[in-house]
Amino acid sequence: MPPSPSIRPLGSAPPLRDRGDACPGALRLHAAADGLLARVRVPAGDLTVRQAAALADAAEQLGDGFLSLTSRGNVELRGLTDGCDGRLAGLLGDAGLLPSARHERIRNILASPLAGLDRHTPADVRWWARRLDALLCASESATALSGRFLFVLDDGRGDVAALGGDVSLVAERDGAGERTAADGGTALLRVGDDPAALRIAGPDAPRAALAAAEAFLTAAEASGTGAWRVRELPQEHALTARDVAGALRAAGIAATHVPDGARPFTATGPTTTHPNPGPAAGPTTTDPNPNAAPAAGPAPAAADSSAPGVVEGADGHHALAVLAPLGRLSAAQWRLLTATAAQHGSGELRLTPWRGVVLPGLPAAAAADRLAALSAAGLITDPSSPWHRLGACTGRPGCAKSRTDVRADLAHAVAAGAPVPGGSPAPAPGAPVYWSGCERRCGHPHGTWVDVLATADGYQVSVVRPDASPATQETRPQ
């Protein structure tokens, strides 16, 4: 399948794109070594029970009987047969998973999966995702976005803010964590890696995100490079918060420029620090609410949305968070999750960028037993599992470009108690470990991570740090 965005070290030249991106979709299938592949976009990872059942039907009737979860909270179906595209489109369309055929590949919206669920939850930004998805599907200009362009909506806990968004929205909250972005709170909007931000009113966030994406399209056209993502723009056409402020002003959206807005989040895991970048240095337009900036001081700690287990809610209900081993679920496991959501939960499933599933709305008394049932079915339910924070690309036999069956190799390594080749501990404690069959490293994590790469001479282990130059990356051949 098409590779993940390349690991582009600090200071490297942006790529030149002389064609459109080849990212698969639900209607544009990709020919892999194990059959056709479909990638179904699930904005914010939100699925109804009916939609989840339709995906299981598609996997069983048209594919290999498995569902793969991606690092953007989407679903991939593999092993699809030639000529199945019409039936697949029908199954997905009837379930409401294809609201617009022309926009289906650009509905890349990642949102905090525990928003509104845990005891000390920050703002519930899920409504941003629903509104932004509707705006995208109604926008003619948005069809020019690539299938890799990513919107990230963070509820303030910092779990997804550093996962490589092209346009990122981070909800702000007061010290008590009681205000939501929907009821008059504020949000920070960022583009690419620009450290500056724009403070906007929460209700304006979806429109502002679309306006920022349209500003990117304007910059990409002017650059003549065919850039697919904000980070690919050459320096002379780089998109900054100040550039986006002009687009917001034209759309009637008030924004305050926050120069060098502090980024309290890293991609090695969520933080619980308060995401207040400090006072604005002066409004770009009229401040949406001069008194809306969150109060200084720490906010209550929110749950770690990357970890499996039971999540205690403020209303007496609990959520279950589980991870799929290597992001792969059998149709039977998927149907068990769906049945649990329907019979014991709120009737919804939330897919996470850590290749997991969250089931909201379970009675507290039922949570432990339901989690035990999911564990018995082979899902990861305990943070101490050796499979937690381990990932791998498809590898052979599914990918002809892979040098080896990396998943089988990783399984053997886990069984031997050495998930990093060579028997030594991971060179970056707490960072995810990812095994890849070739230099494309499809599906690799963001931020700092341990790269286990198959080479002609065996596996090579290195630590990837996105802000380091190639010369300073740690490498350990094995």
XYZ file of C-alpha atoms in Angstrom:
478
model
C 0.000 0.000 0.000
C 1.154 3.600 -0.356
C 3.698 4.478 2.326
C 3.212 6.676 5.347
C 4.660 10.167 5.076
C 8.414 9.796 5.064
C 10.492 10.371 8.170
C 11.654 13.835 7.230
C 14.448 15.009 9.537
C 14.907 18.612 10.541
C 16.306 20.695 7.687
C 15.614 18.260 4.865
C 14.210 19.560 1.589
C 10.452 19.259 0.945
C 9.416 16.750 -1.712
C 8.177 17.650 -5.170
C 4.861 16.000 -6.004
C 4.242 15.539 -9.713
C 1.046 13.518 -9.288
C -1.911 13.172 -6.979
C -1.546 10.997 -3.907
C -2.373 7.314 -4.268
C -3.914 6.780 -0.838
C -6.593 4.101 -1.007
C -10.158 4.762 -0.008
C -13.420 2.927 0.207
C -14.078 3.607 -3.482
C -10.466 3.687 -4.709
C -9.101 0.242 -3.897
C -5.403 -0.580 -3.746
C -3.951 -3.764 -5.220
C -1.826 -5.451 -2.530
C -0.092 -8.818 -2.591
C -2.960 -10.394 -0.627
C -5.761 -8.908 -2.718
C -7.476 -5.545 -2.921
C -7.378 -3.163 0.043
C -9.981 -0.581 1.082
C -9.452 2.156 3.643
C -12.688 3.391 5.185
C -12.467 6.841 6.732
C -14.153 7.100 10.137
C -14.066 10.773 11.187
C -13.120 11.067 14.877
C -13.235 7.246 14.990
C -16.970 7.376 15.745
C -19.047 4.373 14.722
C -22.605 3.372 15.474
C -23.392 -0.282 16.121
C -25.029 -0.453 12.694
C -21.944 0.919 10.986
C -19.660 -1.449 12.886
C -21.845 -4.393 11.849
C -21.641 -3.298 8.199
C -17.838 -3.284 8.376
C -17.843 -6.804 9.803
C -20.180 -7.916 7.016
C -17.836 -6.431 4.431
C -14.799 -8.157 5.956
C -16.534 -11.542 6.036
C -18.401 -11.406 2.742
C -15.851 -9.618 0.576
C -12.467 -9.785 2.331
C -10.237 -11.994 4.430
C -12.434 -11.871 7.536
C -10.255 -9.371 9.424
C -10.397 -5.626 10.103
C -7.246 -3.535 10.510
C -7.165 -0.327 12.573
C -4.947 2.510 11.376
C -2.965 5.178 13.221
C -5.631 7.690 12.201
C -8.517 5.743 13.693
C -9.720 4.435 10.330
C -10.498 0.875 9.195
C -8.809 -1.149 6.471
C -10.312 -4.184 4.779
C -7.840 -6.541 3.102
C -8.045 -9.534 0.818
C -10.932 -8.049 -1.164
C -11.759 -9.811 -4.409
C -11.824 -8.324 -7.882
C -15.167 -6.835 -8.808
C -16.343 -6.334 -5.220
C -16.242 -2.548 -5.338
C -19.955 -2.129 -6.092
C -21.058 -4.428 -3.270
C -18.612 -2.769 -0.875
C -19.880 0.693 -1.734
C -23.437 -0.517 -1.212
C -22.721 -1.988 2.229
C -20.881 1.115 3.398
C -23.304 3.562 1.825
C -26.365 1.912 3.376
C -24.697 2.223 6.799
C -23.983 5.937 6.357
C -20.225 5.505 6.002
C -20.057 7.237 2.589
C -21.891 10.555 2.914
C -20.089 11.962 -0.153
C -18.318 9.854 -2.767
C -16.226 12.816 -3.941
C -14.966 13.550 -0.428
C -14.542 10.058 1.006
C -10.709 10.050 1.013
C -10.316 13.499 2.596
C -12.429 12.863 5.716
C -9.282 12.443 7.816
C -10.339 13.764 11.216
C -8.604 12.554 14.362
C -10.120 13.460 17.740
C -9.415 12.711 21.403
C -11.135 9.346 21.908
C -11.997 9.850 25.594
C -13.473 13.331 25.163
C -16.490 13.662 27.453
C -16.018 10.226 29.017
C -13.574 10.235 31.932
C -13.990 11.593 35.446
C -11.894 14.740 34.938
C -12.595 15.089 31.263
C -11.558 18.185 29.348
C -13.872 19.638 26.727
C -15.965 17.331 24.563
C -14.774 18.201 21.068
C -16.603 15.420 19.264
C -19.161 17.902 17.983
C -16.324 19.756 16.246
C -15.622 16.586 14.286
C -19.240 16.116 13.234
C -19.570 19.714 12.110
C -16.197 19.763 10.346
C -17.051 16.546 8.499
C -20.306 18.071 7.284
C -18.488 21.231 6.147
C -15.848 19.191 4.305
C -18.459 17.103 2.498
C -20.257 20.267 1.397
C -17.111 22.045 0.186
C -16.190 21.987 -3.490
C -12.675 23.296 -2.837
C -11.980 20.598 -0.227
C -12.028 17.907 -2.918
C -8.545 19.144 -3.900
C -7.072 18.040 -0.542
C -4.929 14.916 -0.619
C -5.924 11.691 1.089
C -3.119 12.328 3.575
C -4.142 15.779 4.802
C -5.039 15.452 8.486
C -7.238 17.412 10.878
C -6.519 16.860 14.593
C -9.000 17.854 17.311
C -7.588 17.676 20.847
C -9.841 18.056 23.882
C -7.085 19.696 25.934
C -5.479 16.615 27.467
C -2.744 16.530 24.812
C -3.321 13.003 23.573
C -3.621 13.716 19.846
C -2.227 17.252 19.543
C 1.231 16.020 18.574
C 0.184 13.314 16.118
C 1.141 15.171 12.979
C -1.942 17.218 12.135
C -1.895 19.624 9.208
C -4.611 21.649 10.928
C -4.883 21.161 14.692
C -7.475 22.440 17.141
C -6.796 22.250 20.886
C -9.671 23.035 23.249
C -8.871 25.352 26.121
C -10.504 25.062 29.500
C -10.536 26.791 32.839
C -8.771 25.393 35.883
C -11.836 23.374 36.900
C -12.093 21.749 33.513
C -15.834 22.483 33.387
C -16.230 24.601 30.263
C -16.654 22.917 26.944
C -15.650 24.271 23.581
C -19.281 24.167 22.505
C -20.641 26.439 25.250
C -18.452 29.470 24.645
C -14.968 28.220 25.454
C -11.959 28.884 23.268
C -9.623 26.852 21.108
C -6.105 27.156 19.745
C -5.692 26.598 16.017
C -2.295 25.581 14.632
C -1.050 24.675 11.176
C 1.769 22.216 10.534
C 4.780 22.803 12.749
C 4.333 26.547 13.213
C 4.802 27.164 16.959
C 2.415 30.104 16.869
C -1.329 29.654 17.270
C -4.607 31.475 16.839
C -7.082 31.679 19.710
C -10.636 31.433 18.415
C -14.080 30.972 19.909
C -14.968 27.294 20.311
C -18.135 27.447 18.189
C -16.046 28.846 15.295
C -13.544 25.967 15.386
C -14.984 23.781 12.579
C -15.309 26.704 10.154
C -11.832 27.903 11.081
C -10.339 24.466 10.401
C -11.862 24.383 6.926
C -10.656 27.922 6.222
C -7.123 26.898 7.256
C -7.256 23.912 4.886
C -8.372 26.188 2.056
C -5.464 28.522 2.884
C -3.140 25.534 2.505
C -4.570 24.758 -0.932
C -3.892 28.349 -1.990
C -0.294 28.130 -0.723
C 0.254 24.740 -2.363
C -0.945 26.027 -5.729
C 1.301 29.079 -5.462
C 4.316 26.916 -4.574
C 4.002 24.810 -7.713
C 5.315 21.778 -5.797
C 2.099 19.790 -5.647
C 2.410 19.594 -1.847
C 0.055 17.140 -0.200
C 0.606 18.348 3.361
C 1.469 21.589 5.170
C 4.975 20.368 6.092
C 5.746 19.765 2.422
C 5.423 23.424 1.470
C 8.778 25.053 0.614
C 9.996 27.722 3.000
C 9.087 30.613 0.700
C 5.466 29.406 0.658
C 5.255 28.085 4.219
C 1.828 28.377 5.822
C 1.846 30.114 9.212
C -0.719 31.107 11.797
C -0.511 34.711 10.576
C -1.344 33.585 7.044
C -4.345 31.650 8.308
C -5.473 34.657 10.351
C -6.092 36.493 7.086
C -8.217 33.620 5.799
C -10.207 33.606 9.032
C -10.716 37.346 8.838
C -12.067 36.957 5.305
C -14.477 34.295 6.606
C -15.680 36.556 9.410
C -13.980 34.549 12.167
C -12.302 36.535 14.947
C -8.873 35.337 16.043
C -6.100 36.398 18.391
C -2.537 35.638 17.347
C -0.533 33.824 20.038
C 3.134 34.121 18.998
C 5.329 31.168 19.778
C 2.421 29.493 21.562
C 3.909 26.939 23.948
C 3.343 23.355 22.847
C 2.895 21.333 26.056
C 2.382 18.037 24.243
C 4.731 15.427 22.865
C 3.922 12.400 20.775
C 5.397 10.008 23.327
C 2.173 10.207 25.302
C -0.436 12.593 26.631
C 0.347 15.065 29.334
C -1.898 16.505 31.991
C -0.401 19.970 32.011
C -2.673 22.872 31.316
C -2.431 23.874 27.613
C -2.369 27.608 28.220
C 0.144 29.260 25.892
C 0.125 32.456 27.872
C -1.394 35.847 27.121
C -1.891 36.957 23.562
C 0.523 39.544 22.268
C -2.242 41.409 20.514
C -5.291 40.522 18.432
C -5.088 39.887 14.717
C -8.778 40.750 14.690
C -11.140 41.528 17.509
C -10.590 39.010 20.290
C -13.505 36.535 20.261
C -13.786 36.917 24.022
C -11.114 38.846 25.913
C -12.061 37.027 29.099
C -12.203 33.565 27.553
C -8.571 32.552 27.923
C -8.343 29.740 30.463
C -7.196 30.511 33.948
C -3.590 29.766 34.783
C -2.726 26.744 36.870
C -2.986 22.987 36.464
C -6.253 21.326 35.474
C -7.441 18.012 36.926
C -5.614 15.039 35.474
C -7.398 13.322 32.606
C -7.173 9.634 31.780
C -4.481 8.292 29.447
C -6.426 7.590 26.273
C -3.645 5.421 24.821
C -3.851 2.854 27.634
C -6.254 -0.113 27.782
C -8.530 -0.731 30.763
C -11.617 0.671 32.456
C -12.203 4.427 32.227
C -14.283 5.839 35.081
C -16.814 8.455 34.068
C -18.212 11.367 36.030
C -21.818 10.212 35.609
C -21.441 6.738 37.105
C -20.942 5.104 33.732
C -17.661 3.614 32.622
C -15.958 3.125 29.288
C -13.864 0.161 28.196
C -10.644 0.765 26.267
C -9.013 -2.148 24.458
C -6.207 -2.474 21.928
C -6.037 -4.782 18.919
C -2.811 -6.820 18.775
C -0.838 -5.224 15.932
C -4.018 -3.372 15.002
C -5.668 -6.491 13.567
C -9.092 -7.825 14.645
C -10.947 -10.899 13.467
C -14.558 -10.412 12.467
C -15.520 -12.441 15.557
C -13.582 -10.093 17.866
C -15.094 -7.090 16.087
C -18.606 -8.500 16.474
C -17.992 -9.103 20.184
C -17.029 -5.451 20.586
C -20.122 -4.429 18.623
C -22.390 -6.642 20.725
C -20.874 -5.272 23.939
C -21.563 -1.714 22.779
C -25.132 -2.595 21.809
C -26.087 -4.666 24.846
C -24.134 -3.023 27.650
C -22.932 0.358 26.380
C -24.262 3.454 24.663
C -24.441 1.850 21.220
C -21.290 3.502 19.900
C -17.674 2.536 19.326
C -14.729 4.930 19.178
C -11.605 3.946 17.264
C -8.328 5.351 18.545
C -5.035 6.300 16.839
C -3.353 3.654 19.013
C -5.234 0.979 17.054
C -7.745 0.470 19.811
C -11.465 0.673 20.471
C -13.316 2.535 23.235
C -16.816 1.426 24.272
C -18.604 4.212 26.212
C -21.612 4.089 28.510
C -21.335 0.816 30.452
C -22.813 0.559 33.953
C -20.029 0.522 36.512
C -21.119 -2.872 37.798
C -20.771 -4.481 34.368
C -17.452 -2.970 33.303
C -15.029 -5.446 34.875
C -16.862 -8.545 33.625
C -17.179 -7.159 30.089
C -13.486 -6.253 30.034
C -12.608 -9.787 31.151
C -14.689 -11.195 28.292
C -12.847 -9.015 25.788
C -9.517 -10.127 27.243
C -10.546 -13.776 26.881
C -11.250 -13.062 23.205
C -7.627 -12.047 22.661
C -7.850 -8.253 22.955
C -5.296 -6.208 24.927
C -6.992 -4.983 28.108
C -4.039 -4.427 30.468
C -1.295 -1.767 30.088
C 1.239 -4.323 31.354
C 0.651 -6.548 28.315
C 3.872 -7.129 26.339
C 1.917 -6.134 23.223
C 1.149 -2.651 24.555
C 2.988 -0.004 22.482
C 4.115 -2.563 19.899
C 3.253 -2.189 16.229
C 4.253 -3.474 12.822
C 3.551 -2.874 9.169
C 1.689 -5.488 7.141
C 4.865 -7.252 6.008
C 4.860 -10.428 3.980
C 2.812 -12.087 2.604
C 0.433 -9.124 2.392
C 3.018 -6.665 1.047
C 5.352 -7.632 -1.777
C 7.769 -4.803 -0.921
C 8.469 -6.155 2.553
C 11.696 -8.077 3.048
C 10.190 -10.489 5.568
C 7.143 -11.477 7.598
C 7.683 -8.817 10.258
C 4.554 -9.709 12.228
C 5.661 -13.313 12.632
C 9.144 -12.130 13.576
C 7.704 -9.752 16.153
C 5.488 -12.500 17.601
C 8.540 -14.705 18.046
C 10.422 -11.799 19.665
C 7.582 -11.140 22.116
C 7.384 -14.835 22.995
C 11.119 -14.710 23.699
C 10.684 -11.635 25.891
C 12.688 -9.351 23.583
C 10.425 -7.055 21.521
C 13.512 -5.103 20.483
C 15.994 -7.304 18.562
C 19.246 -8.041 20.291
C 17.698 -8.653 23.688
C 18.481 -5.189 25.048
C 15.797 -2.859 26.421
C 14.179 -0.307 24.151
C 16.631 2.586 23.661
C 13.811 5.080 24.361
C 11.891 3.904 27.459
C 8.123 4.359 27.129
C 8.267 5.102 23.414
C 6.346 2.886 20.984
C 8.297 0.192 19.153
C 7.475 -0.287 15.474
C 8.701 -3.050 13.156
C 8.880 -2.349 9.419
C 9.641 -4.599 6.467
C 11.153 -1.853 4.284
C 12.215 1.788 4.350
C 8.691 3.038 3.657
C 7.718 2.159 7.260
C 3.982 2.209 6.506
C 1.859 3.166 9.518
C 4.767 4.246 11.722
C 4.104 6.290 14.901
C 4.719 10.013 15.304
C 7.088 11.792 17.636
C 9.836 9.751 19.280
C 9.673 6.025 18.576
C 11.864 2.958 18.265
C 12.320 1.924 14.634
C 12.998 -1.768 14.006
C 13.749 -1.991 10.287
C 14.262 -5.169 8.286
C 17.382 -4.983 6.134
C 19.275 -7.446 3.969
C 21.559 -8.054 6.962
C 18.853 -8.476 9.580
C 17.012 -5.952 11.725
C 18.412 -2.491 12.431
C 17.216 -0.640 15.525
C 17.206 3.147 15.779
C 15.439 5.872 17.725
C 13.506 8.314 15.565
C 13.305 11.844 16.906
C 11.536 14.195 14.514
C 13.401 17.299 15.656
C 16.854 15.745 15.213
C 19.065 15.898 12.159
C 19.971 12.608 10.446
C 23.445 12.690 12.006
C 22.065 12.672 15.547
C 19.618 9.762 15.166
C 20.651 6.812 17.323
C 21.139 3.605 15.324
C 21.946 0.111 16.551
C 22.431 -2.531 13.834
C 21.465 -6.057 14.895
